[in-house]
Coordinates of C-alpha atoms in Angstrom, one line a residue:
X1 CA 149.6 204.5 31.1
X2 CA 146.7 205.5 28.7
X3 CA 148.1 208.6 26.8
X4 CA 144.3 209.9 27.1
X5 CA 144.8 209.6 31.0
X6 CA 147.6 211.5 31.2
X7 CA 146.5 214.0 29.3
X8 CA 143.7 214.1 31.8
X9 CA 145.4 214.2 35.0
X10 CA 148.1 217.1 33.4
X11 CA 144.9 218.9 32.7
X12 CA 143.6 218.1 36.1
X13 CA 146.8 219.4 37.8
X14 CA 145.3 222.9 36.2
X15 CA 142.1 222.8 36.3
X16 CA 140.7 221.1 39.6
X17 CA 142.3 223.9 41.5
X18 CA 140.8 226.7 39.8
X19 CA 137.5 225.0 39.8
X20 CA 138.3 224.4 43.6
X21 CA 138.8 228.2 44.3
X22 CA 135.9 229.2 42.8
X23 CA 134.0 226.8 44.6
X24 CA 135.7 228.3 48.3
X25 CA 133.9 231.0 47.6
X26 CA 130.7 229.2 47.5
X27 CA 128.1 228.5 50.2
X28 CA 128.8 225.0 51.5
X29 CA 126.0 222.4 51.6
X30 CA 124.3 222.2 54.5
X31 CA 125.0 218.5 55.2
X32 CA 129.2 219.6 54.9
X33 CA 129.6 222.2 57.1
X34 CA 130.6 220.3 60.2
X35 CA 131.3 222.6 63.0
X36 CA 130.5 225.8 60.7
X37 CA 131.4 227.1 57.2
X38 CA 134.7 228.3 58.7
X39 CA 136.1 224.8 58.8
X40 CA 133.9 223.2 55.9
X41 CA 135.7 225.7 53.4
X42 CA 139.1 224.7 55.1
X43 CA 138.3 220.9 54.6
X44 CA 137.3 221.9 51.4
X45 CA 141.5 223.3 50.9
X46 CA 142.1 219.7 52.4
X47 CA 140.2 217.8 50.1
X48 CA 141.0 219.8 46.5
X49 CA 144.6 219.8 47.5
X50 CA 144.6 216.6 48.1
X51 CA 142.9 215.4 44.8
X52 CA 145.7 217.5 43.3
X53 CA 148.3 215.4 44.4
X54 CA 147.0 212.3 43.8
X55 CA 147.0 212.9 40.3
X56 CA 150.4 214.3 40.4
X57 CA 151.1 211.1 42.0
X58 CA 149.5 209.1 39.6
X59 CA 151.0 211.1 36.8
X60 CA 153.9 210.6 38.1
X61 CA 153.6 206.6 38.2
X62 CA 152.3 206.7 35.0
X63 CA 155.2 208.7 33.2
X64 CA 157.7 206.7 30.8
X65 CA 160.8 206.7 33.0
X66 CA 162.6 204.9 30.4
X67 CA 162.4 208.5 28.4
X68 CA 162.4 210.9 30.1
X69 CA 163.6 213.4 27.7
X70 CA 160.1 213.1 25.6
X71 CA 157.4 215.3 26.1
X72 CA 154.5 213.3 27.6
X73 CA 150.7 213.5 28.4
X74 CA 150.5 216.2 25.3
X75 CA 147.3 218.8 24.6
X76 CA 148.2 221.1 22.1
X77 CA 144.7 222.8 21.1
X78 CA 144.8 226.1 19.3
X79 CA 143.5 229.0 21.4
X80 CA 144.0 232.3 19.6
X81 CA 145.0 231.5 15.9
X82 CA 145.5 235.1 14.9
X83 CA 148.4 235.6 17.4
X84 CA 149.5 231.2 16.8
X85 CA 148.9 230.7 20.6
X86 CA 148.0 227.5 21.4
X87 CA 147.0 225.5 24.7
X88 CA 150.0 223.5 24.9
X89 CA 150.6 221.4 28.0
X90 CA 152.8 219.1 28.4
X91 CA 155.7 217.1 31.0
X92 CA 158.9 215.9 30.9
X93 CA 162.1 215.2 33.2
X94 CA 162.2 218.5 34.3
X95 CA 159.0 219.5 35.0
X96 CA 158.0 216.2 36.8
X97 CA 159.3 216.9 40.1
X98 CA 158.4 220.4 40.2
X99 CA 154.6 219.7 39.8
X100 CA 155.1 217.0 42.5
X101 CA 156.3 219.4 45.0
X102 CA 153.7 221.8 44.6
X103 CA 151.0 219.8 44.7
X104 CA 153.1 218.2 47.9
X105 CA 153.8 221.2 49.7
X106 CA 150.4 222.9 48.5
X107 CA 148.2 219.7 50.4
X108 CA 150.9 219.7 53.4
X109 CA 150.1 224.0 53.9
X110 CA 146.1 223.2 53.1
X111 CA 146.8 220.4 56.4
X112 CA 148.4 222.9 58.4
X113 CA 146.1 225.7 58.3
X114 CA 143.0 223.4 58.3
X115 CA 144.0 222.9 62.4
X116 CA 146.0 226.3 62.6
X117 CA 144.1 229.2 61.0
X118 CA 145.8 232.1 59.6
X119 CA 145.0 235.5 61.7
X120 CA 143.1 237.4 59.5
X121 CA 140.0 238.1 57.2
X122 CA 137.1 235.4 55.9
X123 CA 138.9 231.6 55.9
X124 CA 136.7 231.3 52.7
X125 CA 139.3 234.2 51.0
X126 CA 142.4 232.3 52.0
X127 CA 141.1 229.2 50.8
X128 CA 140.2 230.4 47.1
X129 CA 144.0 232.7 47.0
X130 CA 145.7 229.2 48.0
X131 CA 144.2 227.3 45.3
X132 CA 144.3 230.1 42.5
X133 CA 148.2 230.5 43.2
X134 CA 148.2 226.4 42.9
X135 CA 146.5 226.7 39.7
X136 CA 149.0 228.9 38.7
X137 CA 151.9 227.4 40.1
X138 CA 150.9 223.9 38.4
X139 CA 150.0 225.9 34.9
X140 CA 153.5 227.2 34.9
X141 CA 155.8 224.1 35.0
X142 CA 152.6 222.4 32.8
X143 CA 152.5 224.9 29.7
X144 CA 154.8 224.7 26.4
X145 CA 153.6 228.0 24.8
X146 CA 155.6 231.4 25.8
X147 CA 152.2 233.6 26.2
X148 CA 150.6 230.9 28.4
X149 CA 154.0 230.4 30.4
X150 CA 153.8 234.5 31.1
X151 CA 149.9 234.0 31.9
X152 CA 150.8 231.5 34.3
X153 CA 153.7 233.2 35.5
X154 CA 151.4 236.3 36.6
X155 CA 148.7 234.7 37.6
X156 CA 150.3 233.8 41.0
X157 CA 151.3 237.5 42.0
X158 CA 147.7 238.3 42.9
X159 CA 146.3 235.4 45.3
X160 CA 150.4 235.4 46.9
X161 CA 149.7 239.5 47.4
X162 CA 146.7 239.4 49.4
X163 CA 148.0 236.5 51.3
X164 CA 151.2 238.4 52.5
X165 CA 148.9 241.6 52.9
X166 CA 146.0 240.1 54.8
X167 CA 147.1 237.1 56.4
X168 CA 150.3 238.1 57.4
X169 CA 152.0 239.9 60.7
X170 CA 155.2 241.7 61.5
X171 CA 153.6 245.0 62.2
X172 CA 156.2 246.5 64.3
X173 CA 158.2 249.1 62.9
X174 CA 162.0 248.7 63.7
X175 CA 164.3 252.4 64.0
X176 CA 165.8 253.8 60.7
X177 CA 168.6 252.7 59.3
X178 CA 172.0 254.6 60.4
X179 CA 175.6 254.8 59.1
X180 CA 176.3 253.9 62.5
X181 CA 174.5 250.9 62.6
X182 CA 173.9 248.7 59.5
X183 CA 172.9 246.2 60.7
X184 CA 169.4 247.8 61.1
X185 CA 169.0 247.2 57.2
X186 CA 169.4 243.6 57.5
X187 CA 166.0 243.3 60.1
X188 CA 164.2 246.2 58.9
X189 CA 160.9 245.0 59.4
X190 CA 158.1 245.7 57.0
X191 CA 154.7 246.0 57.6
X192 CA 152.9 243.1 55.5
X193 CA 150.7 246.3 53.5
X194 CA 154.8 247.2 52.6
X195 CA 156.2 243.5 52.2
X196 CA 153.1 242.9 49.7
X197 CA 153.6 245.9 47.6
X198 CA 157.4 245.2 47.3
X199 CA 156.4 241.8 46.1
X200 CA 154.1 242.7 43.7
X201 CA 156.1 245.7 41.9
X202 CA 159.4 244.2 41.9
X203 CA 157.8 241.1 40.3
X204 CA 155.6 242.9 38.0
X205 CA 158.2 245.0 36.7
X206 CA 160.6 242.0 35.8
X207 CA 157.2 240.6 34.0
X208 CA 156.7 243.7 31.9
X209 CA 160.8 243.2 31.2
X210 CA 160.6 239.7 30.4
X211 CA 157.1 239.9 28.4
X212 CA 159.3 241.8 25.7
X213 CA 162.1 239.1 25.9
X214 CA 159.5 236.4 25.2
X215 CA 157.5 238.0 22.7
X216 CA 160.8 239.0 20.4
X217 CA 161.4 235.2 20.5
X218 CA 158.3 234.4 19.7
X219 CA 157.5 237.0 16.4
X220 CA 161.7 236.3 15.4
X221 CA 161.3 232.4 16.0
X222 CA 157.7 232.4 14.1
X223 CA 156.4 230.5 16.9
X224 CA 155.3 230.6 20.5
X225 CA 155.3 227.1 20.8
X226 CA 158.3 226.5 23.9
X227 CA 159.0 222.9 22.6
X228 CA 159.5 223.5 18.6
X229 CA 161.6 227.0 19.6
X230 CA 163.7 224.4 21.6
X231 CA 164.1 222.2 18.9
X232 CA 165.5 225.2 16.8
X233 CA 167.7 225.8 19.4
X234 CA 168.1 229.4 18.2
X235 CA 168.4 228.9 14.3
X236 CA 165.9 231.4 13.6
X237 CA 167.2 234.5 16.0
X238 CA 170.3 236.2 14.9
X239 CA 172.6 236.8 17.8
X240 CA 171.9 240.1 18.4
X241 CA 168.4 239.2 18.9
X242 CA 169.4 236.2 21.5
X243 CA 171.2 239.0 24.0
X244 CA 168.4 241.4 23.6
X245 CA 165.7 238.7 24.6
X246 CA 167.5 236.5 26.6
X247 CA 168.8 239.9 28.4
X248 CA 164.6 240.7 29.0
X249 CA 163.9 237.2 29.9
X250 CA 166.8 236.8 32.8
X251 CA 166.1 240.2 34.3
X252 CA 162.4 238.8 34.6
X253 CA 163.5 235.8 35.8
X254 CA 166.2 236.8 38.2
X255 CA 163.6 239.2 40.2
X256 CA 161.5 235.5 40.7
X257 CA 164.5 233.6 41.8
X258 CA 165.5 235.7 43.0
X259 CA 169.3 236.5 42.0
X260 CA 171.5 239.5 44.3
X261 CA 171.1 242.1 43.7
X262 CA 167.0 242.1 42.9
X263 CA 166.6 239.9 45.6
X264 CA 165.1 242.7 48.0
X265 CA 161.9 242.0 48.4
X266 CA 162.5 238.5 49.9
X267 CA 163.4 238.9 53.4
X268 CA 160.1 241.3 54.0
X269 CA 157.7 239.1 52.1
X270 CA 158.8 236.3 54.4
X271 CA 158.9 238.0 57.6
X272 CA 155.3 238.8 56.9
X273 CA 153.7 236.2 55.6
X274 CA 151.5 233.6 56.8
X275 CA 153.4 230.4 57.2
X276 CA 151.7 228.3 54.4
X277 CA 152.7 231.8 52.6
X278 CA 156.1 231.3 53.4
X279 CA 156.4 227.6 52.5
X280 CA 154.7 228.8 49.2
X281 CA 156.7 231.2 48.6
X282 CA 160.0 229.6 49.3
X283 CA 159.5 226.3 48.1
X284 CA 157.4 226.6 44.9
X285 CA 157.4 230.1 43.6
X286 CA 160.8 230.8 44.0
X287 CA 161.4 228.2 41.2
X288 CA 159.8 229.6 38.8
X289 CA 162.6 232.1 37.7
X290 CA 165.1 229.2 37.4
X291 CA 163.1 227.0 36.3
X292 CA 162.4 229.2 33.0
X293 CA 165.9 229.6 33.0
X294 CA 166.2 226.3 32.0
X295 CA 163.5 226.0 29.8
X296 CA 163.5 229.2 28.3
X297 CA 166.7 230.9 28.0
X298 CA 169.1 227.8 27.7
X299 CA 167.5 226.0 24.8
X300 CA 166.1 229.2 22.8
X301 CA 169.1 231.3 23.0
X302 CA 172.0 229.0 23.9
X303 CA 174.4 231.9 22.1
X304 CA 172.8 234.5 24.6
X305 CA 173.2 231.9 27.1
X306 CA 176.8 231.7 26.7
X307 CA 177.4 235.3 26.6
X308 CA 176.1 235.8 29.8
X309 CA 176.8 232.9 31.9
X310 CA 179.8 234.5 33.3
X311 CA 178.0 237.1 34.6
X312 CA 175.2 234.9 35.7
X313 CA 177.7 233.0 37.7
X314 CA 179.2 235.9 39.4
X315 CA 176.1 237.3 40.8
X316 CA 175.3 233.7 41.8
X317 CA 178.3 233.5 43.7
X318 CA 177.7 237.2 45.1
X319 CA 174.3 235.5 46.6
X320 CA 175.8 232.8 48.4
X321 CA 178.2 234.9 50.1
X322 CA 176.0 237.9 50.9
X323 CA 172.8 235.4 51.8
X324 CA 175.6 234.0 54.3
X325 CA 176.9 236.9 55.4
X326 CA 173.5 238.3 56.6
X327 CA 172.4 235.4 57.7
X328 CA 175.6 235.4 59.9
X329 CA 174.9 238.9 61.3
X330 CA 171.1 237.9 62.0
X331 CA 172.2 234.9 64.1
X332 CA 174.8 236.7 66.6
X333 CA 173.9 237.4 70.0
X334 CA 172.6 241.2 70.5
X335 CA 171.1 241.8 67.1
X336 CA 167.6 241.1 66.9
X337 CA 167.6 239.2 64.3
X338 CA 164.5 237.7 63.3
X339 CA 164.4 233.7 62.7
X340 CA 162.0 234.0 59.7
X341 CA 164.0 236.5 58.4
X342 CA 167.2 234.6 58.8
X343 CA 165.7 231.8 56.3
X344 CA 164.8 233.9 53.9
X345 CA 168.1 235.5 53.4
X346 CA 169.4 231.9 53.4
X347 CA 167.2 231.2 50.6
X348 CA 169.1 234.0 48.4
X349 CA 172.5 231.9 49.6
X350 CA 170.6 228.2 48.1
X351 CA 169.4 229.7 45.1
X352 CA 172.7 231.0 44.6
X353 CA 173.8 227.6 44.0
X354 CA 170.8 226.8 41.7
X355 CA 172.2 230.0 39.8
X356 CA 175.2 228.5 39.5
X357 CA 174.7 225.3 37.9
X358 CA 172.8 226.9 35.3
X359 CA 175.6 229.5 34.5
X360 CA 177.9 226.6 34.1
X361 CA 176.2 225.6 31.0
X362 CA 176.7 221.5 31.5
X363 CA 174.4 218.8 32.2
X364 CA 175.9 218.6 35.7
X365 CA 175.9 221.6 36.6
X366 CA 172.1 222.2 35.5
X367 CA 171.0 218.7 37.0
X368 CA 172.3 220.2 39.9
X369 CA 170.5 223.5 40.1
X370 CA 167.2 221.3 39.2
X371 CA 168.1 218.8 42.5
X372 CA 168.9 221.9 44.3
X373 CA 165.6 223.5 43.5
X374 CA 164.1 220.2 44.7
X375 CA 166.0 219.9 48.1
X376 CA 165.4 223.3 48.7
X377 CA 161.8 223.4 48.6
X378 CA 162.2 220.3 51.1
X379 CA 164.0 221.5 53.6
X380 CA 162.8 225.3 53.6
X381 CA 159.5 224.2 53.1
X382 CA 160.2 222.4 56.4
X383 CA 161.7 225.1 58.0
X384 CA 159.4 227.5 57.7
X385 CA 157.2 225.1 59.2
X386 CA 158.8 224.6 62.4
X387 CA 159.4 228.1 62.9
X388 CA 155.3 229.0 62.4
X389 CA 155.2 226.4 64.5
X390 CA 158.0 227.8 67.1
X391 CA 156.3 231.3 67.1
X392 CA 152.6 229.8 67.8
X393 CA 153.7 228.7 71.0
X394 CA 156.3 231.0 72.2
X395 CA 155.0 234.3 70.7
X396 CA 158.3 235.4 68.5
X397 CA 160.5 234.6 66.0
X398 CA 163.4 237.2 67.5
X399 CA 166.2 235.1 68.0
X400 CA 167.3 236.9 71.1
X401 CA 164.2 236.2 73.0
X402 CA 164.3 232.9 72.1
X403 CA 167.9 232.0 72.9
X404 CA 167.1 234.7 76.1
X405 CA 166.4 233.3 79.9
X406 CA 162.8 232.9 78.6
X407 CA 163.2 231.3 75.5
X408 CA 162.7 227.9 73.6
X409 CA 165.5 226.1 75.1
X410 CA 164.1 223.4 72.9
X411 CA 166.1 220.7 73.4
X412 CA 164.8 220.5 77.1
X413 CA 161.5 221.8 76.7
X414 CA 160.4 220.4 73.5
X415 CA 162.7 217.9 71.9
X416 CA 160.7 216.7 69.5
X417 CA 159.9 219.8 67.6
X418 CA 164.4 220.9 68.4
X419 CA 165.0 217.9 66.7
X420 CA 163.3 218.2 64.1
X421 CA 164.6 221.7 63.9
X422 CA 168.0 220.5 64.2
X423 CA 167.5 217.9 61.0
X424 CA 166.2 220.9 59.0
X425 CA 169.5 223.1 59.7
X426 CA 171.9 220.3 58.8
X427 CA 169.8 219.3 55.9
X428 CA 169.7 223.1 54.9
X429 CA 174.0 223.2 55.4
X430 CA 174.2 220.8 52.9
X431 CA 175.2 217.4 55.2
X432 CA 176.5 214.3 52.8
X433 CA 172.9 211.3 52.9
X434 CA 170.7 214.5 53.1
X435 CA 169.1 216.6 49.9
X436 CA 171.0 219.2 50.5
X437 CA 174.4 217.9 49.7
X438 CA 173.7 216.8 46.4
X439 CA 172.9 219.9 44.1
X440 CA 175.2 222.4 46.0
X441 CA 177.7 219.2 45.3
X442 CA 176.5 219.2 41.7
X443 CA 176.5 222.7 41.0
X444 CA 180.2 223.2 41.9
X445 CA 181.6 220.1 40.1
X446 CA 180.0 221.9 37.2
X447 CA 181.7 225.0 38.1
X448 CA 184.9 223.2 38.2
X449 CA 184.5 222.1 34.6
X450 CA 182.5 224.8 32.9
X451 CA 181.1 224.4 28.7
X452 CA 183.4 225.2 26.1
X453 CA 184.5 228.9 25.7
X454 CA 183.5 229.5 29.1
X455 CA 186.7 230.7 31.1
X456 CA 188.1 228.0 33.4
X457 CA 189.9 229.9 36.2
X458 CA 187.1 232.4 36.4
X459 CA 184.5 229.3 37.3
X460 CA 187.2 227.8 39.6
X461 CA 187.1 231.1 41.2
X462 CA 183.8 231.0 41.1
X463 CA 183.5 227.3 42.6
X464 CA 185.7 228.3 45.8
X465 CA 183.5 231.1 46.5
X466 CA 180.7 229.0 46.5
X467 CA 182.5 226.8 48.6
X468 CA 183.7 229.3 51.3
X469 CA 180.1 229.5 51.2
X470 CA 179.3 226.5 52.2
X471 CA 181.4 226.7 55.4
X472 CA 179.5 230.0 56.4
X473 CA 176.4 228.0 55.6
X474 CA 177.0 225.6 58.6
X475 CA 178.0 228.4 60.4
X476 CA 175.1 230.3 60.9
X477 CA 172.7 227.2 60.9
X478 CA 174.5 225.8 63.8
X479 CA 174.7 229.0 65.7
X480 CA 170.7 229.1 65.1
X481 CA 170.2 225.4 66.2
X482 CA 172.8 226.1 69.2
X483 CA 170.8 229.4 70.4
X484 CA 167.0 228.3 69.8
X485 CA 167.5 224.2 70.7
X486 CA 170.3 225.3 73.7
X487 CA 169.4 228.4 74.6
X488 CA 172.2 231.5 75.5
X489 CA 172.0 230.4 79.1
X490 CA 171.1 226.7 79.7
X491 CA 169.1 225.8 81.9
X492 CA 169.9 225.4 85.6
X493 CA 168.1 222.6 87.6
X494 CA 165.4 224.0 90.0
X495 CA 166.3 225.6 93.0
X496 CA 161.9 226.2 93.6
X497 CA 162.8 229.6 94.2
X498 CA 162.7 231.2 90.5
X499 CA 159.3 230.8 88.7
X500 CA 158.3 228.1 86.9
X501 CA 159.1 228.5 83.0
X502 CA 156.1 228.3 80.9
X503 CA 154.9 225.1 79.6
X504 CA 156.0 224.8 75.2
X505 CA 154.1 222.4 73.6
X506 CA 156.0 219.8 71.8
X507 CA 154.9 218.5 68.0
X508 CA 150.9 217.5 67.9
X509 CA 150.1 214.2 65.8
X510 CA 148.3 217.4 62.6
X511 CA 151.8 218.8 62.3
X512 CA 153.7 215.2 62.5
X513 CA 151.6 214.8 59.7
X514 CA 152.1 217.7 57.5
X515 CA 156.5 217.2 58.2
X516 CA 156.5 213.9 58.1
X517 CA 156.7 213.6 54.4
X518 CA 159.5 216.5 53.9
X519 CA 161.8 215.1 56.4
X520 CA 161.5 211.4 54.7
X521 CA 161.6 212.5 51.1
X522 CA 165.1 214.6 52.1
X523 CA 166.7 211.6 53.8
X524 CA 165.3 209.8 50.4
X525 CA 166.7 212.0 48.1
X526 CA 170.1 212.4 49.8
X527 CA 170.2 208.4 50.0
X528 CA 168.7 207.6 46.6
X529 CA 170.1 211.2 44.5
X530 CA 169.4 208.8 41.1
X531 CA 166.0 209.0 41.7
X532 CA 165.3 212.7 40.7
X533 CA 168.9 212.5 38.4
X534 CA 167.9 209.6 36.3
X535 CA 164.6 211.8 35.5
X536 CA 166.5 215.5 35.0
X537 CA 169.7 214.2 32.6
X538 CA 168.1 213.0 30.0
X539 CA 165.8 216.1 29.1
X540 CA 168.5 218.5 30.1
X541 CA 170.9 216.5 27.3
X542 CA 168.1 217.3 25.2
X543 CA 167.5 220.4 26.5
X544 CA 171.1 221.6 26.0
X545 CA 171.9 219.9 22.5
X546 CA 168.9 221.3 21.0
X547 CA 166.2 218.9 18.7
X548 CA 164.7 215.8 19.9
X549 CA 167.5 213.3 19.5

């Protein structure tokens, strides 16, 4: 392809939804308002989002695959010469996929609430936040300069604010937490005014932390271009300088990942968001903290890098166990536990093993984090679907009430939508031909051969941890597929004396549409793993050697 047209449809990626959210907020034509300006400005999410990912797409089929490790469809225009920042965009290997997804999952939540709109304010509001925090989402896998990466990276903690705060639910308040039972901390609902204010301060105060890290890099390195400070590969910082900023810079990013222990503001962000909030916020946004992990911190302090990985790896590992664990004492019969809730404490186990690769400091252990982040924006993306889905029609997401007398009982009452619940929990437990298996795979074989100087048995400590993990993985996921697809007490056949059971509503034809493409591209990428690998290995080579070789 044209390097001209690439440069064009990168840009494009950035721009169209930004122009698009200002537009939302626009009158619509009179001749495009259809039944009324509610759905003309939700057609309008449609239609941007959709122009988004066709030139993702098109990107995408334009991009040299035979070098991947290059940086392609270049614009480096200078934008503040006093400070040397420069409009630099640009994609390789590893940031291919991740603007695919988001323009993917961005068009597939646009779908979704087009025919399901969110409770809450003007649909004209919801429309603009959703394509400003695409804008941003796009801007920060496009950008190769440090001040427009923290730009980008802030940008999204706004329109993903108000969503949570005026589009979500979860008012109820649940008891306070006793010594007696702890358990109570682990479903502590928060009201989406709370959930939203947790977001936004833990995330703002990791930015202020890691805006110090990535301005030391910049004013030590003498340059806030990301791709020549990856080429130096650290020359230019003394080592003292790499733990300082690469210290900043992972604290940042580990609030954004989000790494145990500053992973608290998850579970209540999910529990009240919308669901296209949810999707967001687990598939796309969550990838951003590893994702400058990868870019950042590996290439521009690889002496920091090393220093820490240990550590890295070990509250990785904590993750996947604790995620587990609470995700284990959600699921059990009697506690409450809410199914949104469960997910997003499963997402602290996933990332875990994202965490992980990168700690291990070797290109298969970081291809695996970047397949991980991948599958994991899949098959949660998917799962926090079906469970909007699951509460639109029966009312809840409490696991009790729907594995109750009362409850989904999907298998019998909607099999269609418990299948497709069923696929999303085995996809999530990491089964072998499904996305799942490969990075958690991945991320352990890197474990099990760690980078020089890194300690052997404490990574093969590390790698059975994760392991165990695993197994508590498909614990809890079957329990959850077993309660909501089964049901606590099955059902008995009709004696005509005991009322009739309401009726559920299996999957309609809009939200076939909108899973369709998450459940085949997890079966793809499980079956086909070289697909997304043969893009990721040769810029993380690159990546980790330092210079264009």
């Amino acid at each position: 392809m044209n390097h001209t047209v690439q440069q064009l449809l990168l840009a494009a990626l950035v721009v169209l939804p930004l122009l698009g959210s200002v537009a939302a907020l626009l009158p619509a034509p009179p001749g495009l308002r259809g039944r009324g300006p509610d759905q003309a400005v939700l057609r309008h999410g449609v239609t941007v989002t959709g122009v988004v990912l066709a030139a993702a797409i098109a990107l995408a089929a334009g991009f040299d695959h035979d070098h991947p490790a290059r940086m392609q469809a270049q614009t480096d225009i200078s934008w503040i010469p006093a400070l040397d920042i420069r409009i630099h965009l640009g994609v390789d290997g590893v940031s291919l996929p991740l603007l695919v997804l988001t323009a993917l999952l961005t068009f597939l939540s646009a779908l979704y609430a087009y025919f399901n709109r969110p409770a809450g304010p003007s649909p004209r509001a919801f429309v603009a936040l959703l394509l400003l925090l695409e804008s941003g989402t796009l801007a920060s896998f496009a950008v190769l300069d440090l001040m427009l990466f923290f730009l980008a990276f802030e940008m999204v903690l706004i329109p993903m604010y108000f969503l949570i705060s005026r589009w979500g639910s979860g008012e109820r308040e649940f008891p306070p937490v006793t010594r007696h039972h702890p358990e109570e901390a682990l479903r502590a609902a928060a009201t989406p005014e709370r959930a939203a204010w947790r977001f936004i301060l833990y995330t703002l105060l990791g930015s202020v932390v890691m805006l110090l890290g990535l301005l030391l890099i910049g004013v030590k390195g003498g340059t806030f271009d990301m791709v020549a400070l990856a080429a130096d590969n650290g020359a230019k910082l003394t080592h003292t300088t790499q733990l300082i900023a690469a210290l900043a810079i992972i604290v940042g990013l580990a609030v954004k990942a989000p790494m145990w222990p500053l992973h608290s503001w998850l579970p209540d962000a999910h529990t009240a968001a919308p669901t296209v909030g949810s999707v967001l916020l687990a598939g796309v946004l969550l990838k951003m903290g590893t994702y400058g992990l990868v870019r950042i911190v590996l290439p521009m302090t690889p002496g920091a890098a090393h220093t820490y990985a240990p550590y890295l790896a070990a509250f990785a590992v904590v993750g996947i166990i604790y995620g587990s664990l609470a995700c284990l004492a959600l699921a059990r019969t009697g506690a409450k536990g809410d199914l949104k809730r469960l997910i997003a404490y499963s997402s602290v186990g996933h990332m875990g093993f994202v965490l992980l690769g990168i700690a291990t400091l070797t290109p298969t252990g970081v291809n695996g984090a970047l397949f991980a982040n991948i599958a994991h924006g899949l098959i949660t993306g998917l799962l926090f679907f079906l469970v909007g889905a699951l509460k639109d029609r029966s009312g809840t997401t409490d696991l009790d009430q729907l594995a109750g007398t009362s409850g989904a009982a999907l298998y019998g009452r909607a099999p269609r939508l418990g299948g497709l619940l069923a696929f999303g929990a085995v996809a999530s437990l990491g089964l072998p031909g499904l996305a799942g298996f490969w990075g958690e795979m991945l991320a352990m074989f890197g474990a099990f051969d760690p980078a020089d100087g890194l300690s052997r048995p404490a990574y093969l400590t590390y790698m059975a941890f994760a392991g165990f993990g695993t197994l508590l993985t498909a614990a809890y996921m079957l329990i959850v597929v077993r309660r909501v697809c089964m049901g606590d007490h099955p059902i008995e056949p009709r004696t005509g004396t005991e009322p009739e059971r309401p009726a559920l509503a299996d999957v309609h034809g809009h939200e076939l549409a909108a899973w369709s493409p998450l459940v085949a591209l997890t079966v793809l990428a499980g079956l086909w793993p070289a697909a997304l690998l043969g893009l990721t290995d040769p810029a993380v080579q690159q990546l980790l050697a330092g210079g264009n070789r």
